[in-house]
Amino acid sequence: MAQALRRRQLTPRRDGLALIARFGPPLTIAILAGPVVAGLLGTVLPAFGYLPALGGTAFGLDAFKSLLAMPGIGRSALLSLATGLASAVLSLAIVMVFLAGWAGTRSFARVRSMISPLLSVPHAAAAFGLTFLIAPSGLLARLVSPGLTGWERPPDLLIVNDPNGLALIAGLVVKEVPFLLLIALAALPQIKLVETRALAASLGYGRIAGFLYLAWPQLYGRIRLAVFAVIAFAASVVDVALILGPTTPATLSVRLVGWMNDPNLSMRFVAAAGAVLQLGVVVAALGLWLVLERVFAALRNAMAARGLRLRRDAGIRHAALGLMTASGIIVGAGLVALGLWSVAGLWQFPDPLPSAFTLRAWTSALPRIAAPLGTTLWAGALSTLIALVLTLLCLLRERDTGRTVGKGALALIYLPLVVPQIAFLFGLQFLFLSFDFVARFPALVLAHLVFVLPYVFLSLSDTWRAFDPRYEAIAAGLGKSRWRTLIAIRLPMMVRPILTAAAVGFAVSVAQYLPTLLIGAGRLPTITTEAVALAAGGARRTIGVYAFLQMLLPAVGFAIAILVPALLFRQRRAMQA
């Protein structure tokens, strides 16, 4: 009897919160891994000829033979591979050298404050802004013409949609640089940069050499997954490639979308085979990146062994500062161009500004915007709310079990980040069609949730884990339940990171193009799908309206994440941090 009583005293009492938290990890795995695995299966089977709904009842390689017979298919795959790797290499190099040369300085703080808000700008909006900036009749050409160029009319230059994908690489870099920088900033406090830099300086190494030899290996290990996600995204992106990428031929992902929407249903088999090829392209890009990692590590070790200290690195440091600043200025100037075109009246080349301003484009577009705007807001709000609840349940369960979320089975939370969207969304569309679930709003929310949840988790998890447990210990000592402690102490103190994670999730949902296009089947349009659909036309004023609104929605989300805590805690100085 005494032993049973003692065991009961030593066993922690299960409360309702712990029981609910147990459902967090399995639900998260099911929501993330389920659609991805089912979608991959639904892609692979038709690629090998098995799709009974379209008469495919036998396995074979006919779809791959038809795919390889497509004109320019090899160049399309090579373009996807090259643009994905090139944009990742350039983005990471800029971030690495910028951190090496400027971390901890006033210039670093100023650039960081300028770059950070750009994370909320969707890729499509940034791509439209870059197009309006660098096109032959764009803002840059207008500012220097005719005085410096002599151009009285737009020059016949193929800048946007160039066959080598240079504009596409530029568009990806200006968006990947802010993302990688903020990911690196989150990991930077874990490597003791000040002490490492002081040690390197005492041995006579320059700032870049000391960072490269001592700090970068530790930092890169912590942001490696984010780099993989950038490569997978860049090698298979659709919306940015439609706006900036080449067209003769287009990248593989763009051609796949065309085949998926082809009226000839037999092209679905070719599209499935192309999706498998796209997956192979991403795997090849990641494999080549692993080779580049080894080559870079060998070069770094050889430089360190030879004692290269790179004391005179001012030129490299200022070049990195210039490139980092330029990426922010380019996106900002592109957004200004979007805003100008949305209210422009007559704007002839080479006038630097419109001769008149009007709201005609807005008033004519607003009636058509209402439905896509409502779908965007509801899908973003619901997917973000569900992602927040699941993330909180996983993190609460983490405390109960003592196992870090993201290891073991829950490593599947990162699966949607490294598997190209088009490789499994095609199969997921067929799966939903078989259950008459396509073009339904719950299906659209689920499709967005697959991509929103990983980003919400990554945004919130580190801050949640850094919470001082002594606050909860004091509450427990006062006899408060876990529910009461969570609601009255932890959640109010975590309102700023929770709202920030929600803003990130909402921004990710707003930016989703391919999931909305395939799962919505064109009957659930959003601001993003409507904006990209306008890319093929020349109505710059209408494009400016949609793209500017697409940029504005995430900005409002981040503004709420900043203003609400400031208002709630305006009389509590410690809560302002």
Coordinates of C-alpha atoms in Angstrom, one line a residue:
M1 CA 0.0 0.0 0.0
A2 CA 2.8 2.4 0.9
Q3 CA 4.7 1.6 -2.3
A4 CA 1.7 2.2 -4.4
L5 CA 1.1 5.6 -2.7
R6 CA 4.7 6.5 -3.2
R7 CA 4.6 5.6 -6.9
R8 CA 1.5 7.8 -7.3
Q9 CA 3.2 10.7 -5.6
L10 CA 6.3 10.4 -7.9
T11 CA 4.3 10.1 -11.1
P12 CA 3.4 13.5 -12.6
R13 CA -0.3 14.1 -12.7
R14 CA -1.7 14.2 -16.2
D15 CA -3.7 17.3 -16.8
G16 CA -6.0 18.2 -19.6
L17 CA -3.3 20.3 -21.3
A18 CA -0.9 17.4 -21.5
L19 CA -3.5 15.1 -22.9
I20 CA -4.4 17.6 -25.6
A21 CA -0.7 18.2 -26.4
R22 CA -0.3 14.5 -27.1
F23 CA -2.3 14.9 -30.3
G24 CA -0.1 17.7 -31.6
P25 CA 2.8 15.7 -33.1
P26 CA 0.7 13.0 -34.8
L27 CA -1.7 15.6 -36.3
T28 CA 1.3 17.6 -37.6
I29 CA 2.9 14.6 -39.1
A30 CA -0.3 13.6 -40.8
I31 CA -1.0 17.1 -42.2
L32 CA 2.5 17.5 -43.5
A33 CA 3.8 14.1 -44.5
G34 CA 0.4 12.8 -45.6
P35 CA -0.2 15.1 -48.6
V36 CA 3.4 15.1 -49.6
V37 CA 3.7 11.3 -49.6
A38 CA 0.3 10.8 -51.1
G39 CA 1.0 13.4 -53.7
L40 CA 4.4 11.9 -54.7
L41 CA 2.7 8.5 -55.1
G42 CA 0.0 10.1 -57.2
T43 CA 2.7 11.6 -59.4
V44 CA 4.9 8.6 -59.8
L45 CA 2.1 6.1 -60.7
P46 CA 0.8 8.2 -63.7
A47 CA 4.4 8.8 -64.7
F48 CA 4.8 5.1 -65.3
G49 CA 1.5 4.8 -67.1
Y50 CA -0.9 3.8 -64.3
L51 CA -3.9 6.1 -64.1
P52 CA -7.2 4.2 -64.5
A53 CA -9.3 7.4 -64.6
L54 CA -7.6 8.2 -67.9
G55 CA -7.3 4.7 -69.2
G56 CA -3.8 3.9 -67.9
T57 CA -4.0 0.4 -66.5
A58 CA -0.5 -0.9 -67.4
F59 CA 2.9 0.2 -66.2
G60 CA 5.4 1.4 -68.8
L61 CA 7.8 4.1 -69.9
D62 CA 5.7 5.7 -72.7
A63 CA 5.2 8.9 -70.7
F64 CA 9.0 9.4 -70.2
K65 CA 9.6 8.7 -73.9
S66 CA 7.0 11.3 -74.8
L67 CA 8.6 13.7 -72.3
L68 CA 12.1 13.2 -73.8
A69 CA 10.7 13.8 -77.3
M70 CA 9.5 17.3 -76.3
P71 CA 11.5 20.0 -78.0
G72 CA 13.9 21.8 -75.7
I73 CA 13.2 19.5 -72.7
G74 CA 16.9 19.1 -71.9
R75 CA 17.5 22.9 -71.9
S76 CA 14.4 23.4 -69.7
A77 CA 15.8 21.0 -67.1
L78 CA 19.2 22.6 -67.3
L79 CA 17.8 26.1 -66.9
S80 CA 16.0 24.9 -63.7
L81 CA 19.1 23.3 -62.4
A82 CA 21.4 26.3 -63.2
T83 CA 19.1 29.0 -61.9
G84 CA 18.5 27.2 -58.7
L85 CA 22.2 26.6 -58.0
A86 CA 23.4 30.0 -59.2
S87 CA 20.8 32.0 -57.1
A88 CA 21.7 30.0 -54.0
V89 CA 25.4 30.4 -54.5
L90 CA 25.2 34.1 -55.0
S91 CA 22.7 34.7 -52.2
L92 CA 24.7 32.7 -49.7
A93 CA 28.0 34.3 -50.7
I94 CA 26.6 37.8 -50.3
V95 CA 25.2 36.9 -46.8
M96 CA 28.4 35.1 -45.7
V97 CA 30.8 38.0 -46.7
F98 CA 28.4 40.6 -45.3
L99 CA 28.2 38.9 -42.0
A100 CA 32.0 38.4 -42.0
G101 CA 32.7 42.0 -42.6
W102 CA 30.0 43.9 -40.9
A103 CA 28.3 41.9 -38.1
G104 CA 28.1 44.0 -34.9
T105 CA 28.7 47.4 -36.6
R106 CA 26.3 50.3 -37.1
S107 CA 26.2 49.7 -40.8
F108 CA 25.1 46.2 -40.1
A109 CA 22.3 47.4 -37.9
R110 CA 21.1 49.9 -40.5
V111 CA 21.2 47.4 -43.4
R112 CA 19.4 44.8 -41.2
S113 CA 16.6 47.2 -40.4
M114 CA 16.3 47.9 -44.2
I115 CA 16.4 44.3 -45.3
S116 CA 14.2 42.7 -42.6
P117 CA 10.9 44.1 -43.8
L118 CA 11.5 42.8 -47.3
L119 CA 10.9 39.3 -46.1
S120 CA 7.2 40.0 -46.1
V121 CA 7.2 40.9 -49.8
P122 CA 5.9 37.9 -51.8
H123 CA 8.2 36.6 -54.5
A124 CA 5.7 37.4 -57.3
A125 CA 5.3 41.0 -56.1
A126 CA 9.1 41.4 -56.0
A127 CA 9.4 39.9 -59.4
F128 CA 6.8 42.3 -60.9
G129 CA 8.6 45.2 -59.2
L130 CA 12.0 44.1 -60.7
T131 CA 10.3 43.8 -64.1
F132 CA 8.9 47.4 -63.9
L133 CA 12.4 48.5 -62.8
I134 CA 14.8 46.8 -65.3
A135 CA 12.6 46.4 -68.4
P136 CA 13.6 48.4 -71.5
S137 CA 10.8 50.8 -70.7
G138 CA 11.2 50.5 -67.0
L139 CA 11.9 53.1 -64.3
L140 CA 15.7 52.8 -64.5
A141 CA 15.8 53.4 -68.3
R142 CA 13.5 56.4 -67.8
L143 CA 15.7 57.9 -65.1
V144 CA 18.8 57.9 -67.4
S145 CA 17.1 58.7 -70.7
P146 CA 17.6 60.5 -72.9
G147 CA 20.4 62.3 -71.1
L148 CA 22.8 59.4 -70.6
T149 CA 21.5 57.0 -73.2
G150 CA 20.1 59.1 -76.0
W151 CA 17.0 56.8 -76.0
E152 CA 13.8 58.5 -77.1
R153 CA 12.0 55.2 -77.2
P154 CA 12.5 51.9 -75.4
P155 CA 15.5 50.1 -76.7
D156 CA 15.1 46.7 -78.4
L157 CA 16.9 44.8 -75.6
L158 CA 15.8 41.4 -74.2
I159 CA 16.4 42.0 -70.5
V160 CA 13.3 40.4 -68.9
N161 CA 12.7 36.8 -70.0
D162 CA 16.2 36.5 -71.4
P163 CA 17.1 33.0 -72.7
N164 CA 19.8 32.5 -70.1
G165 CA 17.6 33.2 -67.1
L166 CA 19.8 36.0 -65.8
A167 CA 16.7 38.1 -64.9
L168 CA 15.2 35.1 -63.1
I169 CA 18.4 34.6 -61.1
A170 CA 18.4 38.3 -60.2
G171 CA 14.8 38.1 -59.1
L172 CA 15.5 35.1 -56.9
V173 CA 18.7 36.5 -55.4
V174 CA 17.0 39.8 -54.2
K175 CA 14.4 37.7 -52.3
E176 CA 16.7 34.9 -51.1
V177 CA 19.3 37.3 -49.6
P178 CA 16.8 38.7 -46.9
F179 CA 15.6 35.2 -46.1
L180 CA 19.1 33.7 -45.6
L181 CA 20.2 36.8 -43.7
L182 CA 17.4 36.6 -41.1
I183 CA 17.9 32.9 -40.8
A184 CA 21.6 33.5 -40.1
L185 CA 20.9 36.2 -37.7
A186 CA 18.7 33.9 -35.6
A187 CA 21.6 31.4 -35.4
L188 CA 24.4 34.0 -34.9
P189 CA 24.1 34.3 -31.1
Q190 CA 24.8 30.5 -30.8
I191 CA 28.4 30.8 -32.1
K192 CA 29.9 33.4 -29.8
L193 CA 30.9 35.8 -32.6
V194 CA 32.5 38.5 -30.4
E195 CA 34.8 36.0 -28.7
T196 CA 35.6 34.3 -32.0
R197 CA 36.4 37.6 -33.7
A198 CA 38.6 38.7 -30.9
L199 CA 40.6 35.5 -31.0
A200 CA 41.1 35.7 -34.8
A201 CA 42.1 39.4 -34.5
S202 CA 44.7 38.6 -31.8
L203 CA 46.3 36.1 -34.2
G204 CA 46.5 38.7 -37.0
Y205 CA 43.6 37.6 -39.2
G206 CA 41.3 40.0 -41.1
R207 CA 37.6 40.1 -40.3
I208 CA 36.6 38.0 -43.3
A209 CA 39.4 35.4 -42.8
G210 CA 38.7 35.0 -39.1
F211 CA 35.0 34.6 -39.7
L212 CA 35.5 32.2 -42.6
Y213 CA 37.9 30.0 -40.6
L214 CA 36.3 30.0 -37.2
A215 CA 32.7 31.1 -37.2
W216 CA 31.3 30.1 -40.6
P217 CA 31.6 26.3 -40.2
Q218 CA 29.5 26.5 -37.0
L219 CA 27.0 29.0 -38.5
Y220 CA 26.5 27.1 -41.7
G221 CA 25.7 23.9 -39.9
R222 CA 22.8 25.7 -38.3
I223 CA 21.4 27.3 -41.5
R224 CA 22.1 24.3 -43.8
L225 CA 18.5 23.2 -44.0
A226 CA 17.3 26.7 -44.9
V227 CA 19.9 26.7 -47.8
F228 CA 18.5 23.3 -49.0
A229 CA 15.0 24.8 -48.9
V230 CA 16.2 27.8 -51.0
I231 CA 17.8 25.5 -53.6
A232 CA 14.6 23.3 -53.8
F233 CA 12.4 26.4 -54.2
A234 CA 14.6 28.2 -56.7
A235 CA 15.0 25.1 -58.9
S236 CA 11.3 24.5 -59.2
V237 CA 9.7 28.0 -58.8
V238 CA 6.8 28.7 -61.1
D239 CA 5.4 32.2 -60.4
V240 CA 8.8 34.1 -60.5
A241 CA 9.8 32.0 -63.6
L242 CA 6.5 33.0 -65.4
I243 CA 7.2 36.7 -64.7
L244 CA 11.0 36.9 -65.2
G245 CA 12.2 33.6 -66.7
P246 CA 12.9 32.6 -70.3
T247 CA 10.2 31.5 -72.6
T248 CA 12.1 29.8 -75.5
P249 CA 12.1 27.3 -73.9
A250 CA 10.7 28.1 -70.4
T251 CA 12.0 26.4 -67.2
L252 CA 10.8 22.9 -66.6
S253 CA 8.4 23.9 -63.8
V254 CA 6.6 26.4 -66.1
R255 CA 6.3 23.9 -68.9
L256 CA 4.8 21.4 -66.4
V257 CA 2.1 23.8 -65.4
G258 CA 1.2 24.2 -69.1
W259 CA 1.0 20.4 -69.6
M260 CA -1.1 20.0 -66.5
N261 CA -3.7 22.4 -67.8
D262 CA -3.6 21.1 -71.4
P263 CA -7.1 20.3 -72.8
N264 CA -5.6 17.0 -74.1
L265 CA -5.9 14.7 -71.2
S266 CA -3.2 12.4 -72.4
M267 CA -0.7 15.2 -71.6
R268 CA -1.4 14.4 -67.9
F269 CA 0.9 11.4 -68.2
V270 CA 3.7 13.6 -69.7
A271 CA 3.1 16.1 -67.0
A272 CA 3.5 13.4 -64.3
A273 CA 6.7 12.2 -66.0
G274 CA 7.9 15.8 -66.1
A275 CA 7.1 16.2 -62.3
V276 CA 9.3 13.2 -61.6
L277 CA 12.0 14.8 -63.8
Q278 CA 11.6 18.0 -61.8
L279 CA 12.1 16.0 -58.6
G280 CA 15.3 14.6 -60.1
V281 CA 16.5 18.1 -61.0
V282 CA 16.1 19.2 -57.4
V283 CA 17.8 16.1 -56.1
A284 CA 20.6 16.7 -58.6
A285 CA 20.9 20.4 -57.5
L286 CA 21.1 19.3 -53.9
G287 CA 23.7 16.6 -54.8
L288 CA 25.8 19.2 -56.6
W289 CA 25.5 21.5 -53.7
L290 CA 26.9 18.8 -51.4
V291 CA 29.9 18.6 -53.8
L292 CA 30.3 22.3 -53.7
E293 CA 30.2 22.2 -49.9
R294 CA 33.2 19.7 -49.9
V295 CA 35.1 21.8 -52.5
F296 CA 34.6 25.0 -50.5
A297 CA 35.6 23.3 -47.2
A298 CA 38.8 22.0 -48.9
L299 CA 39.6 25.4 -50.2
R300 CA 39.0 27.0 -46.8
N301 CA 41.1 24.5 -45.1
A302 CA 43.9 24.9 -47.6
M303 CA 43.8 28.7 -47.1
A304 CA 43.9 28.2 -43.4
A305 CA 46.8 25.8 -43.6
R306 CA 48.8 28.3 -45.7
G307 CA 48.2 31.0 -43.1
L308 CA 46.3 33.4 -45.4
R309 CA 45.1 36.1 -43.1
L310 CA 43.5 38.5 -45.7
R311 CA 44.2 41.6 -43.6
R312 CA 43.5 43.9 -46.5
D313 CA 39.9 42.9 -47.0
A314 CA 38.3 46.4 -47.1
G315 CA 37.4 46.1 -50.8
I316 CA 35.7 42.7 -50.4
R317 CA 33.8 44.0 -47.3
H318 CA 32.5 47.1 -49.0
A319 CA 31.5 45.1 -52.1
A320 CA 29.4 42.8 -49.9
L321 CA 27.9 45.8 -48.1
G322 CA 27.1 47.4 -51.5
L323 CA 25.5 44.2 -52.8
M324 CA 23.4 43.7 -49.6
T325 CA 22.3 47.3 -49.7
A326 CA 21.5 47.0 -53.5
S327 CA 19.3 44.0 -52.9
G328 CA 17.1 46.0 -50.5
I329 CA 17.1 49.1 -52.7
I330 CA 16.1 47.1 -55.8
V331 CA 13.1 45.5 -54.1
G332 CA 12.1 48.9 -52.6
A333 CA 12.4 50.7 -55.9
G334 CA 10.5 47.9 -57.6
L335 CA 7.7 48.4 -55.1
V336 CA 7.7 52.1 -55.8
A337 CA 7.4 51.4 -59.5
L338 CA 4.4 49.1 -58.8
G339 CA 2.7 51.9 -56.8
L340 CA 3.4 54.5 -59.5
W341 CA 2.0 52.3 -62.3
S342 CA -1.1 51.6 -60.2
V343 CA -2.0 55.3 -60.1
A344 CA -0.4 56.4 -63.4
G345 CA -2.3 58.3 -66.0
L346 CA -0.4 59.0 -69.3
W347 CA 3.2 57.9 -68.8
Q348 CA 5.1 58.1 -72.0
F349 CA 8.7 57.0 -72.4
P350 CA 11.2 58.5 -71.4
D351 CA 9.3 60.6 -68.9
P352 CA 10.6 59.7 -65.4
L353 CA 7.1 60.3 -63.8
P354 CA 3.6 60.1 -65.1
S355 CA 2.1 63.3 -66.5
A356 CA -1.0 62.7 -64.4
F357 CA -2.1 60.5 -61.5
T358 CA -5.5 58.8 -61.4
L359 CA -7.3 56.1 -59.4
R360 CA -9.0 54.8 -62.6
A361 CA -7.0 51.5 -62.5
W362 CA -8.1 50.9 -58.8
T363 CA -11.7 51.8 -59.4
S364 CA -12.0 49.5 -62.4
A365 CA -10.1 46.6 -60.7
L366 CA -11.8 46.8 -57.3
P367 CA -15.1 45.0 -58.3
R368 CA -13.0 42.1 -59.7
I369 CA -10.7 42.1 -56.7
A370 CA -13.4 41.4 -54.0
A371 CA -13.7 37.7 -54.5
P372 CA -9.9 36.9 -54.8
L373 CA -9.2 39.2 -51.9
G374 CA -11.7 37.4 -49.7
T375 CA -10.3 34.0 -50.7
T376 CA -6.8 35.2 -49.9
L377 CA -7.7 36.6 -46.5
W378 CA -9.8 33.6 -45.4
A379 CA -7.3 31.0 -46.6
G380 CA -4.4 32.8 -45.1
A381 CA -6.2 33.4 -41.7
L382 CA -7.5 29.8 -41.3
S383 CA -4.2 28.1 -42.4
T384 CA -2.2 30.4 -40.1
L385 CA -4.5 29.8 -37.2
I386 CA -4.4 26.0 -37.6
A387 CA -0.6 26.1 -38.0
L388 CA -0.3 28.2 -34.8
V389 CA -2.4 25.7 -32.8
L390 CA -0.5 22.7 -34.1
T391 CA 2.8 24.4 -33.4
L392 CA 1.9 25.2 -29.9
L393 CA 0.7 21.7 -29.2
C394 CA 4.0 20.3 -30.6
L395 CA 6.0 22.6 -28.4
L396 CA 3.9 21.9 -25.3
R397 CA 4.4 18.1 -26.0
E398 CA 8.1 18.8 -26.3
R399 CA 8.3 19.9 -22.7
D400 CA 6.4 16.8 -21.5
T401 CA 8.6 14.3 -23.4
G402 CA 11.9 16.1 -23.2
R403 CA 12.5 15.4 -26.9
T404 CA 13.2 18.3 -29.2
V405 CA 10.6 18.7 -31.9
G406 CA 12.1 18.3 -35.4
K407 CA 14.1 15.2 -34.6
G408 CA 12.9 11.7 -35.3
A409 CA 9.5 11.4 -36.9
L410 CA 8.8 15.1 -36.5
A411 CA 11.7 15.8 -38.9
L412 CA 9.0 15.4 -41.5
I413 CA 7.9 18.9 -40.6
Y414 CA 10.6 20.1 -42.9
L415 CA 9.6 17.8 -45.8
P416 CA 7.5 20.4 -47.7
L417 CA 10.5 22.8 -47.7
V418 CA 12.9 20.5 -49.5
V419 CA 10.4 18.6 -51.8
P420 CA 9.5 20.7 -54.9
Q421 CA 5.9 21.7 -54.8
I422 CA 5.2 20.6 -58.4
A423 CA 6.5 17.1 -57.7
F424 CA 3.7 16.2 -55.3
L425 CA 0.9 18.8 -55.9
F426 CA 0.2 17.2 -59.3
G427 CA -0.4 13.8 -57.6
L428 CA -2.3 15.5 -54.8
Q429 CA -4.6 17.1 -57.3
F430 CA -5.4 13.7 -58.8
L431 CA -6.1 12.4 -55.3
F432 CA -8.4 15.2 -54.5
L433 CA -10.2 14.7 -57.8
S434 CA -10.9 11.1 -57.0
F435 CA -12.7 12.2 -53.8
D436 CA -14.4 15.3 -55.5
F437 CA -12.4 17.5 -53.2
V438 CA -10.7 19.8 -55.8
A439 CA -11.9 23.4 -56.0
R440 CA -13.3 23.2 -52.4
F441 CA -12.2 25.8 -49.9
P442 CA -11.2 23.3 -47.2
A443 CA -8.9 21.6 -49.8
L444 CA -7.3 25.0 -50.5
V445 CA -6.8 25.7 -46.8
L446 CA -5.2 22.3 -46.4
A447 CA -2.9 22.9 -49.4
H448 CA -1.8 26.2 -47.9
L449 CA -1.4 24.7 -44.5
V450 CA 1.2 22.2 -45.8
F451 CA 3.5 25.1 -46.6
V452 CA 2.5 27.5 -43.8
L453 CA 3.0 25.2 -40.9
P454 CA 6.8 24.6 -41.4
Y455 CA 7.5 28.4 -41.5
V456 CA 5.3 29.1 -38.5
F457 CA 7.1 26.4 -36.5
L458 CA 10.5 27.6 -37.5
S459 CA 9.6 31.2 -36.6
L460 CA 8.2 30.3 -33.2
S461 CA 10.2 27.3 -31.9
D462 CA 13.5 28.9 -30.9
T463 CA 11.8 31.8 -29.0
W464 CA 9.4 29.4 -27.3
R465 CA 12.3 27.2 -26.1
A466 CA 14.2 30.3 -24.9
F467 CA 11.4 31.2 -22.5
D468 CA 12.6 31.4 -18.9
P469 CA 11.0 28.3 -17.1
R470 CA 11.3 30.0 -13.7
Y471 CA 8.1 32.0 -14.4
E472 CA 6.2 28.8 -14.7
A473 CA 7.9 27.3 -11.7
I474 CA 6.8 30.2 -9.6
A475 CA 3.2 29.8 -10.8
A476 CA 3.3 26.1 -10.1
G477 CA 4.6 26.8 -6.6
L478 CA 1.6 29.1 -6.1
G479 CA -0.7 26.2 -7.0
K480 CA -1.7 27.3 -10.5
S481 CA -2.6 24.7 -13.0
R482 CA -0.8 24.4 -16.3
W483 CA -3.8 25.8 -18.2
R484 CA -3.8 28.8 -15.9
T485 CA -0.1 29.3 -16.3
L486 CA -0.2 29.0 -20.0
I487 CA -3.1 31.4 -20.5
A488 CA -2.1 34.0 -17.8
I489 CA 1.7 33.9 -18.0
R490 CA 3.4 32.3 -21.0
L491 CA 1.0 33.3 -23.8
P492 CA 0.8 37.0 -22.8
M493 CA 4.6 37.1 -22.5
M494 CA 5.0 35.4 -25.9
V495 CA 2.4 37.5 -27.7
R496 CA 5.1 39.3 -29.8
P497 CA 6.8 36.1 -31.2
I498 CA 3.4 34.4 -31.6
L499 CA 2.0 37.3 -33.7
T500 CA 5.3 37.5 -35.7
A501 CA 5.0 33.8 -36.5
A502 CA 1.4 34.3 -37.5
A503 CA 2.5 37.2 -39.8
V504 CA 5.1 35.0 -41.4
G505 CA 2.5 32.2 -41.9
F506 CA 0.0 34.6 -43.4
A507 CA 2.7 36.0 -45.8
V508 CA 3.5 32.5 -46.9
S509 CA -0.1 31.8 -47.6
V510 CA -0.6 35.0 -49.5
A511 CA 2.4 34.1 -51.7
Q512 CA 1.2 30.6 -52.6
Y513 CA 0.6 30.4 -56.4
L514 CA 1.0 26.7 -57.5
P515 CA -1.1 25.1 -54.7
T516 CA -3.9 27.6 -55.3
L517 CA -3.7 27.1 -59.1
L518 CA -3.8 23.3 -58.9
I519 CA -6.0 22.6 -55.9
G520 CA -8.3 25.5 -56.5
A521 CA -8.6 24.4 -60.2
G522 CA -9.0 28.1 -61.2
R523 CA -12.3 28.4 -59.3
L524 CA -10.8 29.7 -56.1
P525 CA -8.6 32.6 -57.4
T526 CA -6.4 34.6 -55.0
I527 CA -4.6 37.9 -55.4
T528 CA -1.5 36.0 -56.3
T529 CA -3.0 33.8 -59.0
E530 CA -4.8 36.8 -60.5
A531 CA -1.6 38.9 -60.5
V532 CA 0.5 36.2 -62.2
A533 CA -2.2 35.5 -64.7
L534 CA -1.9 39.2 -65.8
A535 CA 1.8 38.8 -66.4
A536 CA 1.2 37.6 -70.0
G537 CA -0.6 40.8 -70.8
G538 CA 0.7 44.3 -71.1
A539 CA -1.7 46.1 -68.7
R540 CA 0.9 47.5 -66.4
R541 CA -1.6 49.6 -64.4
T542 CA -3.8 46.6 -63.6
I543 CA -0.7 44.5 -62.8
G544 CA 0.5 47.3 -60.5
V545 CA -2.8 47.2 -58.6
Y546 CA -2.8 43.5 -58.0
A547 CA 0.9 43.2 -57.3
F548 CA 0.9 46.3 -55.0
L549 CA -2.1 44.8 -53.1
Q550 CA -0.3 41.4 -52.9
M551 CA 2.6 43.2 -51.3
L552 CA 0.4 45.2 -49.0
L553 CA -1.4 42.3 -47.4
P554 CA 1.7 40.7 -45.7
A555 CA 2.9 44.2 -44.7
V556 CA -0.4 44.7 -42.8
G557 CA 0.1 41.4 -41.0
F558 CA 3.6 42.4 -39.9
A559 CA 2.4 45.8 -38.9
I560 CA -0.2 44.2 -36.6
A561 CA 2.5 42.0 -35.1
I562 CA 4.5 45.1 -34.2
L563 CA 1.7 47.4 -33.1
V564 CA -0.5 45.1 -31.0
P565 CA 2.2 44.2 -28.5
A566 CA 3.3 47.9 -28.4
L567 CA -0.2 49.0 -27.5
L568 CA -0.8 46.1 -25.0
F569 CA 2.5 46.6 -23.2
R570 CA 2.9 50.4 -23.6
Q571 CA 3.2 50.8 -19.8
R572 CA 5.5 47.8 -19.3
R573 CA 9.1 48.6 -20.3
A574 CA 10.4 45.0 -19.9
M575 CA 7.8 43.7 -22.4
Q576 CA 8.9 46.2 -25.1
A577 CA 12.0 44.2 -26.0

